[in-house]
Amino acid sequence: MGGVEEVGGRGGRNPVVSLWGHLKAVGTGLKYLIAVPRMTVKYPDEVIELPDGYRGMLIYHQDLCISCGLCATICPANAIKMYLPSGGGGGEGGGEKPETPPKRHPGIDYARCIFCGFCVDICPTGALEHSKVHDAAYERVEDMLYRPEEFAAGPPTVEFERPPKRLRPVMDERRGISYEPVG
Amino acid sequence: MSGAGSGERTLELLIGPQHPASGHMRLVAEVDGDVVVRLRPDIGYVHRTVEKIAETKTYLQTIPLIERPPLADTANHNLGYVMAVERLLGVEAPPRAQWLRTLLAEMNRIHSHLYGLGIHGIMLGSSTAFMWAFGDREIMIEMAKRLTGARITYSYMIPGGVRRDLPPGFAEEMEKALRYLERRLPDYDRIFFSNPVTRARLEGVGVLTREDAIRLGVVGPNLRASGVAYDVRRARPYAAYPELDFQVVTRSEGDSMARMLVRVGEIRESIRMIRQILARMPDGPILAERYAKMIPPKWRDYVRETGRIKFPAILASLRPPKGAEAVSRVEAARGEAVFYLVSDGGPRPYRMRMVTPSLRNVVLFSHLTRGCRVADIPAIYGSLDYFPPEADR
Amino acid sequence: MASGSEVGEVAAPIEGALSGISSELSVRGEVVSIRVRPEDLREAAERLLRLGFDHVKAVTAIDRPGEGIIEVVYHASSYGNPGLTGIIAELRTSVPRDDPRVPTLTEIWPSALYQEREQWEMLGVIFEGHPELERLLLPEDFGGPPPLRKDFKIPTEGINA
Amino acid sequence: MGALGWILGLLLSPWVFVPLIYPGLVSAFAVLLFIIWFERKLAAKVQRRFGPYYVLRHLGGATQLVADLIRYLFAEPIIPEEADALAFVMGPALLFGLTLLPVVAIPVSGTFYAIRSDVSLLIVLALLTLGAAMTLIIGWAGNNKFSLIGGLREGFLSMAYEIPLFVAALSMAAAYGTLDLVDMVEVQAETAWGVALNPLAAFVFLVISFLATSRFPFEISEAESELVMGPFTEYSGIMYGLTMGASYLKYYVLCLLFSIMFLGGWEPVPPQLAAVPFGPGVVVFAKALALMALGVFLRAVYPRYRVDQAIRLAWHYLLPLSVASVFVSMGAAWLGLTGA
């Protein structure tokens, strides 16, 4: 089990080493002050595009849903629950088997959701998928609960004061991340 | 003034839990002038009873739970837990999944170490080290986001394999990212690691001898900085580590500087490992055949084309045999993480023991600070890369 | 580098070291499991330490109300002895649930200090002789029963709203 | 018209202009608003981010500090129950005022000054030391352990830095053969800048001006990650603003002094400014500001020293160096380099 010694040698308290260290530190600071570009973006004016497969807020296709309840079963945060149809639909009992309760459908509480995506991966019909919406803000915690019919209406759209510039992050050997504008 | 009545020499300082450099914990320091006589860590401010909650969740649902405490280092703990579950179930992930797990674990190690270095920087007053490390951490987070779909809480490894295959173009982008990090490390060295002020603050401060490190059961870079070449990746190799060429970074000084430099060395080793992984990754399935054949037939094409697994329904209720027990250990970024699972045949763990690296390092607070200066407290704290939620769980 | 076969090789010296103590040995992967009586725990730990198991990785107590016992499990391994780093010695004992007392192993393995304290707090196992058996993670005014005991129930939710 | 002229005349008279306008209160406030913004911008650039930006976006957030000042003004000043209220409230105001006091004796032109004294250097140095005592009082008044420790650190440091500061400054007096700051500038105009005559004294003076004003790497008594702003832990609102401003103000005064003693003061005066009575002051101001920029830039380079390390640096290195600088001055004078 060999060890390996690493960068950053020790020069003891040698004043010459110290002086050289001070010069190198200040020089590096100056280099970054002058020559190295920034790596942050001006967020609400510039927005970073998310990659495909990003686990954002959910899209629910109610037409594909078979009410199997797997999403609610697997949800680790108890965010997805199965809801009875609202508006008194429960008492109607118009189906072929009157004693079976009406089908339940999933609704989601984004105050609990942890965006693990287990529900999407286990959904046998593809009724759930991820959108790229991740930065919705709410004024009241109750608004974060989406019953099935609201859930089916899609994730909220995020509005900006000024239309933001969309940027795609690309790895860059010199800058770390550089940002390419997308149309 | 309370705490310093007449005739008393010492003053009791309560550092935290609301203090810029305490994290979610309290350090009760008894100081005599500028010298710390005694320091007692008071932890538990972010305790969330993960072990109890795990008894109410299924084996799969426990994965995100495991990821919460060690927030900067989710992948390694995810891996350790999944390894224990696989041992309970007697299932093994296919080779490609093992390599993908190792890839994410090493990416996570880099960004976790950068997180630790950044926090250490700001504790010493170097805002530049802090901002740089947190900025460059973003490189690995961005790459992990492309691989897993999430920035930090990946939940990427599941019993039997991983959830997603490499996205197109990943290796080329990663190579650029790694070259960038390699270019940056010398600048970190010039402005922070070798900065004479940093060296004055860290060299010879908080020295942990080899004997004490072993006796106290310290883990991770803190252990290796005291000259003990123990690394689970070498002592009991798991995932793809048996096939990777890497060195266990150690130093002999045992001081705060050594602990920091071991982390820097591990970042370099992780860069080397990621290169090897991407160059030599075997082809093949990413989910064990036992579960892959249970994926609904209509999704087989989707899985093949996108490289994203659709869960078979059985994952929602995995049941290991009654009475089965499993221990697993992984080298997480901050040190060894140990998982101990006991099954009663039901779909939920009967007992889930999660021993995180920070829990095992908490003993160092009182040990290393005896006789140090008040200003050394953050210097030593930062050098331990201690993360209160990880210790409290 | 340790491998699976080595576990078997190590099991024999462990068995030898524990001669005279009534113990049951079994091997499970990298783990050598040793079951002893509570009164033999200290002696067994001391012999393991002499063999080179120099630190404790985990201290776990398991509540088994069905059998009326609490199991206390120590996972020990070695940093200093390269032949043992790949092995985990699992030292376990059972104590009655209504009076769970075991001797502390902190003098033998100081690395058990915080975890014994935690298991005391979470499962009510009294580690006799432990230097600071006081609250660690729970709030100071926590009054309930030890929370990791099985009779401490936490509410769960169904899948239906 | 007469009244206006009289007011204008009064304002432009050196006894009012110097303490109130330049280099006094008004310009000091302007410097504060600028330099703190500039410090944040510099650090942000080194750290590869933008820094203050959204308060007046098109000027790079230049009015950020104005916004901060307004916020400070309207924030509730909280006086802790356990604090010594009088000392707690008076502390920041006195600290701020006393820190600015030395400017009355700093000439900004050969002809335009509030006080012309043949010992003006000594007056400035004496007034400079008053602030540290106020910091001690502030640290005590808050009745907080962190404040107390911070105040004590400032006390230890001030003892350590004042002696080498004085010796380094007085070595220049030896070189120029005068204690009058106006004369010092004139000597430099005839011979060479002080920084060339005695680089050692200039170096010691510069390092000590970082040390004396809590600039990195000597940001020790405030030490956010150790003492949570040290003496100023309990302060909020404008009282905190004053304490924070005071360290920049002291740095401003030291930079003015450095420009006059080592950088040739107002020489060379551009001909366009020579006609205005306080015109040469612009040159001093520019030099001081450039020097301040250097000091605030160091925030982006350094962590902070430990208090004992800084004290050791001052006693073991800076004090001997300052004594050596006296000999350098004497040597320069003996060689006739100073024209004295």
mmCIF file of N, CA and C in Angstrom, chain B residues 16-75:
data_model
loop_
_atom_site.group_PDB
_atom_site.id
_atom_site.type_symbol
_atom_site.label_atom_id
_atom_site.label_comp_id
_atom_site.label_asym_id
_atom_site.label_seq_id
_atom_site.Cartn_x
_atom_site.Cartn_y
_atom_site.Cartn_z
ATOM 1 N N GLY B 16 -21.462 28.490 18.222
ATOM 2 C CA GLY B 16 -22.550 27.818 17.546
ATOM 3 C C GLY B 16 -23.702 27.551 18.480
ATOM 4 N N PRO B 17 -24.817 27.021 18.011
ATOM 5 C CA PRO B 17 -25.050 26.604 16.623
ATOM 6 C C PRO B 17 -25.323 27.766 15.667
ATOM 7 N N GLN B 18 -25.385 28.992 16.190
ATOM 8 C CA GLN B 18 -25.566 30.113 15.263
ATOM 9 C C GLN B 18 -24.298 30.928 15.247
ATOM 10 N N HIS B 19 -23.377 30.478 14.454
ATOM 11 C CA HIS B 19 -22.065 31.082 14.372
ATOM 12 C C HIS B 19 -21.584 30.811 12.958
ATOM 13 N N PRO B 20 -20.926 31.794 12.336
ATOM 14 C CA PRO B 20 -20.579 31.591 10.931
ATOM 15 C C PRO B 20 -19.685 30.390 10.675
ATOM 16 N N ALA B 21 -18.961 29.921 11.648
ATOM 17 C CA ALA B 21 -18.041 28.824 11.362
ATOM 18 C C ALA B 21 -18.313 27.603 12.225
ATOM 19 N N SER B 22 -19.504 27.482 12.772
ATOM 20 C CA SER B 22 -19.746 26.315 13.618
ATOM 21 C C SER B 22 -20.450 25.205 12.869
ATOM 22 N N GLY B 23 -21.113 25.531 11.788
ATOM 23 C CA GLY B 23 -21.981 24.532 11.192
ATOM 24 C C GLY B 23 -23.139 24.283 12.126
ATOM 25 N N HIS B 24 -23.897 23.216 11.873
ATOM 26 C CA HIS B 24 -25.056 22.949 12.713
ATOM 27 C C HIS B 24 -24.645 22.183 13.957
ATOM 28 N N MET B 25 -23.819 22.777 14.750
ATOM 29 C CA MET B 25 -23.416 22.139 15.995
ATOM 30 C C MET B 25 -22.915 23.216 16.937
ATOM 31 N N ARG B 26 -22.665 22.798 18.176
ATOM 32 C CA ARG B 26 -22.126 23.761 19.127
ATOM 33 C C ARG B 26 -20.802 23.239 19.642
ATOM 34 N N LEU B 27 -19.842 24.149 19.694
ATOM 35 C CA LEU B 27 -18.564 23.798 20.299
ATOM 36 C C LEU B 27 -18.484 24.568 21.608
ATOM 37 N N VAL B 28 -18.388 23.854 22.688
ATOM 38 C CA VAL B 28 -18.286 24.507 23.991
ATOM 39 C C VAL B 28 -16.807 24.558 24.346
ATOM 40 N N ALA B 29 -16.243 25.759 24.237
ATOM 41 C CA ALA B 29 -14.799 25.887 24.424
ATOM 42 C C ALA B 29 -14.531 26.604 25.735
ATOM 43 N N GLU B 30 -13.617 26.043 26.499
ATOM 44 C CA GLU B 30 -13.193 26.701 27.723
ATOM 45 C C GLU B 30 -11.828 27.293 27.415
ATOM 46 N N VAL B 31 -11.729 28.628 27.457
ATOM 47 C CA VAL B 31 -10.473 29.243 27.048
ATOM 48 C C VAL B 31 -9.822 29.973 28.220
ATOM 49 N N ASP B 32 -8.500 29.865 28.237
ATOM 50 C CA ASP B 32 -7.701 30.575 29.219
ATOM 51 C C ASP B 32 -6.876 31.564 28.419
ATOM 52 N N GLY B 33 -7.279 32.831 28.424
ATOM 53 C CA GLY B 33 -6.644 33.780 27.514
ATOM 54 C C GLY B 33 -6.962 33.367 26.090
ATOM 55 N N ASP B 34 -5.929 33.146 25.295
ATOM 56 C CA ASP B 34 -6.150 32.754 23.911
ATOM 57 C C ASP B 34 -5.997 31.238 23.736
ATOM 58 N N VAL B 35 -5.830 30.517 24.842
ATOM 59 C CA VAL B 35 -5.539 29.090 24.741
ATOM 60 C C VAL B 35 -6.768 28.278 25.133
ATOM 61 N N VAL B 36 -7.087 27.282 24.324
ATOM 62 C CA VAL B 36 -8.238 26.433 24.597
ATOM 63 C C VAL B 36 -7.837 25.371 25.612
ATOM 64 N N VAL B 37 -8.544 25.351 26.734
ATOM 65 C CA VAL B 37 -8.249 24.357 27.763
ATOM 66 C C VAL B 37 -8.995 23.072 27.452
ATOM 67 N N ARG B 38 -10.226 23.223 27.042
ATOM 68 C CA ARG B 38 -11.075 22.065 26.831
ATOM 69 C C ARG B 38 -12.102 22.452 25.791
ATOM 70 N N LEU B 39 -12.427 21.523 24.912
ATOM 71 C CA LEU B 39 -13.463 21.816 23.934
ATOM 72 C C LEU B 39 -14.346 20.583 23.811
ATOM 73 N N ARG B 40 -15.633 20.827 23.938
ATOM 74 C CA ARG B 40 -16.566 19.709 23.894
ATOM 75 C C ARG B 40 -17.514 19.938 22.721
ATOM 76 N N PRO B 41 -17.594 18.988 21.796
ATOM 77 C CA PRO B 41 -18.555 19.153 20.707
ATOM 78 C C PRO B 41 -19.948 18.771 21.188
ATOM 79 N N ASP B 42 -20.921 19.594 20.923
ATOM 80 C CA ASP B 42 -22.304 19.298 21.264
ATOM 81 C C ASP B 42 -23.040 19.106 19.946
ATOM 82 N N ILE B 43 -23.254 17.843 19.574
ATOM 83 C CA ILE B 43 -23.846 17.582 18.265
ATOM 84 C C ILE B 43 -25.306 17.201 18.418
ATOM 85 N N GLY B 44 -25.960 17.000 17.306
ATOM 86 C CA GLY B 44 -27.356 16.568 17.345
ATOM 87 C C GLY B 44 -28.349 17.623 16.893
ATOM 88 N N TYR B 45 -27.858 18.803 16.512
ATOM 89 C CA TYR B 45 -28.782 19.865 16.112
ATOM 90 C C TYR B 45 -29.507 19.552 14.808
ATOM 91 N N VAL B 46 -28.950 18.660 13.997
ATOM 92 C CA VAL B 46 -29.622 18.299 12.748
ATOM 93 C C VAL B 46 -29.886 16.790 12.714
ATOM 94 N N HIS B 47 -30.154 16.247 13.886
ATOM 95 C CA HIS B 47 -30.475 14.829 13.967
ATOM 96 C C HIS B 47 -31.872 14.598 13.406
ATOM 97 N N ARG B 48 -32.011 13.594 12.511
ATOM 98 C CA ARG B 48 -33.335 13.338 11.949
ATOM 99 C C ARG B 48 -33.729 11.865 12.019
ATOM 100 N N THR B 49 -33.056 11.109 12.848
ATOM 101 C CA THR B 49 -33.438 9.722 13.099
ATOM 102 C C THR B 49 -33.552 8.910 11.823
ATOM 103 N N VAL B 50 -32.558 9.026 10.960
ATOM 104 C CA VAL B 50 -32.583 8.289 9.702
ATOM 105 C C VAL B 50 -32.778 6.794 9.954
ATOM 106 N N GLU B 51 -32.120 6.279 10.997
ATOM 107 C CA GLU B 51 -32.195 4.837 11.226
ATOM 108 C C GLU B 51 -33.622 4.409 11.583
ATOM 109 N N LYS B 52 -34.350 5.263 12.286
ATOM 110 C CA LYS B 52 -35.734 4.911 12.619
ATOM 111 C C LYS B 52 -36.627 5.050 11.398
ATOM 112 N N ILE B 53 -36.457 6.143 10.657
ATOM 113 C CA ILE B 53 -37.306 6.357 9.483
ATOM 114 C C ILE B 53 -37.114 5.212 8.489
ATOM 115 N N ALA B 54 -35.860 4.716 8.383
ATOM 116 C CA ALA B 54 -35.589 3.635 7.439
ATOM 117 C C ALA B 54 -36.423 2.400 7.765
ATOM 118 N N GLU B 55 -36.797 2.225 9.029
ATOM 119 C CA GLU B 55 -37.592 1.046 9.383
ATOM 120 C C GLU B 55 -39.028 1.178 8.899
ATOM 121 N N THR B 56 -39.419 2.379 8.459
ATOM 122 C CA THR B 56 -40.770 2.558 7.936
ATOM 123 C C THR B 56 -40.787 2.698 6.421
ATOM 124 N N LYS B 57 -39.612 2.595 5.785
ATOM 125 C CA LYS B 57 -39.542 2.759 4.325
ATOM 126 C C LYS B 57 -39.101 1.446 3.706
ATOM 127 N N THR B 58 -39.474 1.240 2.454
ATOM 128 C CA THR B 58 -38.990 0.038 1.780
ATOM 129 C C THR B 58 -37.510 0.222 1.452
ATOM 130 N N TYR B 59 -36.893 -0.883 1.024
ATOM 131 C CA TYR B 59 -35.455 -0.826 0.767
ATOM 132 C C TYR B 59 -35.115 0.223 -0.287
ATOM 133 N N LEU B 60 -35.969 0.328 -1.312
ATOM 134 C CA LEU B 60 -35.675 1.315 -2.358
ATOM 135 C C LEU B 60 -35.925 2.735 -1.843
ATOM 136 N N GLN B 61 -36.985 2.909 -1.071
ATOM 137 C CA GLN B 61 -37.306 4.249 -0.569
ATOM 138 C C GLN B 61 -36.250 4.770 0.400
ATOM 139 N N THR B 62 -35.482 3.867 0.950
ATOM 140 C CA THR B 62 -34.451 4.297 1.892
ATOM 141 C C THR B 62 -33.292 4.983 1.171
ATOM 142 N N ILE B 63 -33.140 4.725 -0.140
ATOM 143 C CA ILE B 63 -31.995 5.308 -0.862
ATOM 144 C C ILE B 63 -31.964 6.833 -0.753
ATOM 145 N N PRO B 64 -33.053 7.547 -1.105
ATOM 146 C CA PRO B 64 -32.979 9.004 -0.950
ATOM 147 C C PRO B 64 -32.759 9.441 0.492
ATOM 148 N N LEU B 65 -33.258 8.638 1.413
ATOM 149 C CA LEU B 65 -33.085 8.973 2.830
ATOM 150 C C LEU B 65 -31.606 8.923 3.211
ATOM 151 N N ILE B 66 -30.922 7.881 2.731
ATOM 152 C CA ILE B 66 -29.492 7.721 2.997
ATOM 153 C C ILE B 66 -28.712 8.924 2.466
ATOM 154 N N GLU B 67 -29.210 9.497 1.364
ATOM 155 C CA GLU B 67 -28.458 10.572 0.724
ATOM 156 C C GLU B 67 -28.566 11.892 1.463
ATOM 157 N N ARG B 68 -29.575 12.034 2.294
ATOM 158 C CA ARG B 68 -29.783 13.361 2.918
ATOM 159 C C ARG B 68 -28.698 13.738 3.905
ATOM 160 N N PRO B 69 -28.347 12.887 4.844
ATOM 161 C CA PRO B 69 -27.343 13.358 5.818
ATOM 162 C C PRO B 69 -26.001 13.785 5.205
ATOM 163 N N PRO B 70 -25.384 12.967 4.340
ATOM 164 C CA PRO B 70 -24.065 13.379 3.841
ATOM 165 C C PRO B 70 -24.223 14.207 2.579
ATOM 166 N N LEU B 71 -24.905 15.315 2.626
ATOM 167 C CA LEU B 71 -25.444 15.928 1.418
ATOM 168 C C LEU B 71 -24.404 16.200 0.332
ATOM 169 N N ALA B 72 -23.189 16.536 0.708
ATOM 170 C CA ALA B 72 -22.204 16.824 -0.340
ATOM 171 C C ALA B 72 -21.618 15.544 -0.905
ATOM 172 N N ASP B 73 -21.931 14.412 -0.313
ATOM 173 C CA ASP B 73 -21.277 13.166 -0.704
ATOM 174 C C ASP B 73 -22.326 12.061 -0.820
ATOM 175 N N THR B 74 -23.304 12.256 -1.689
ATOM 176 C CA THR B 74 -24.426 11.325 -1.727
ATOM 177 C C THR B 74 -24.068 10.007 -2.390
ATOM 178 N N ALA B 75 -23.296 10.062 -3.479
ATOM 179 C CA ALA B 75 -23.110 8.863 -4.299
ATOM 180 C C ALA B 75 -22.419 7.762 -3.514
#
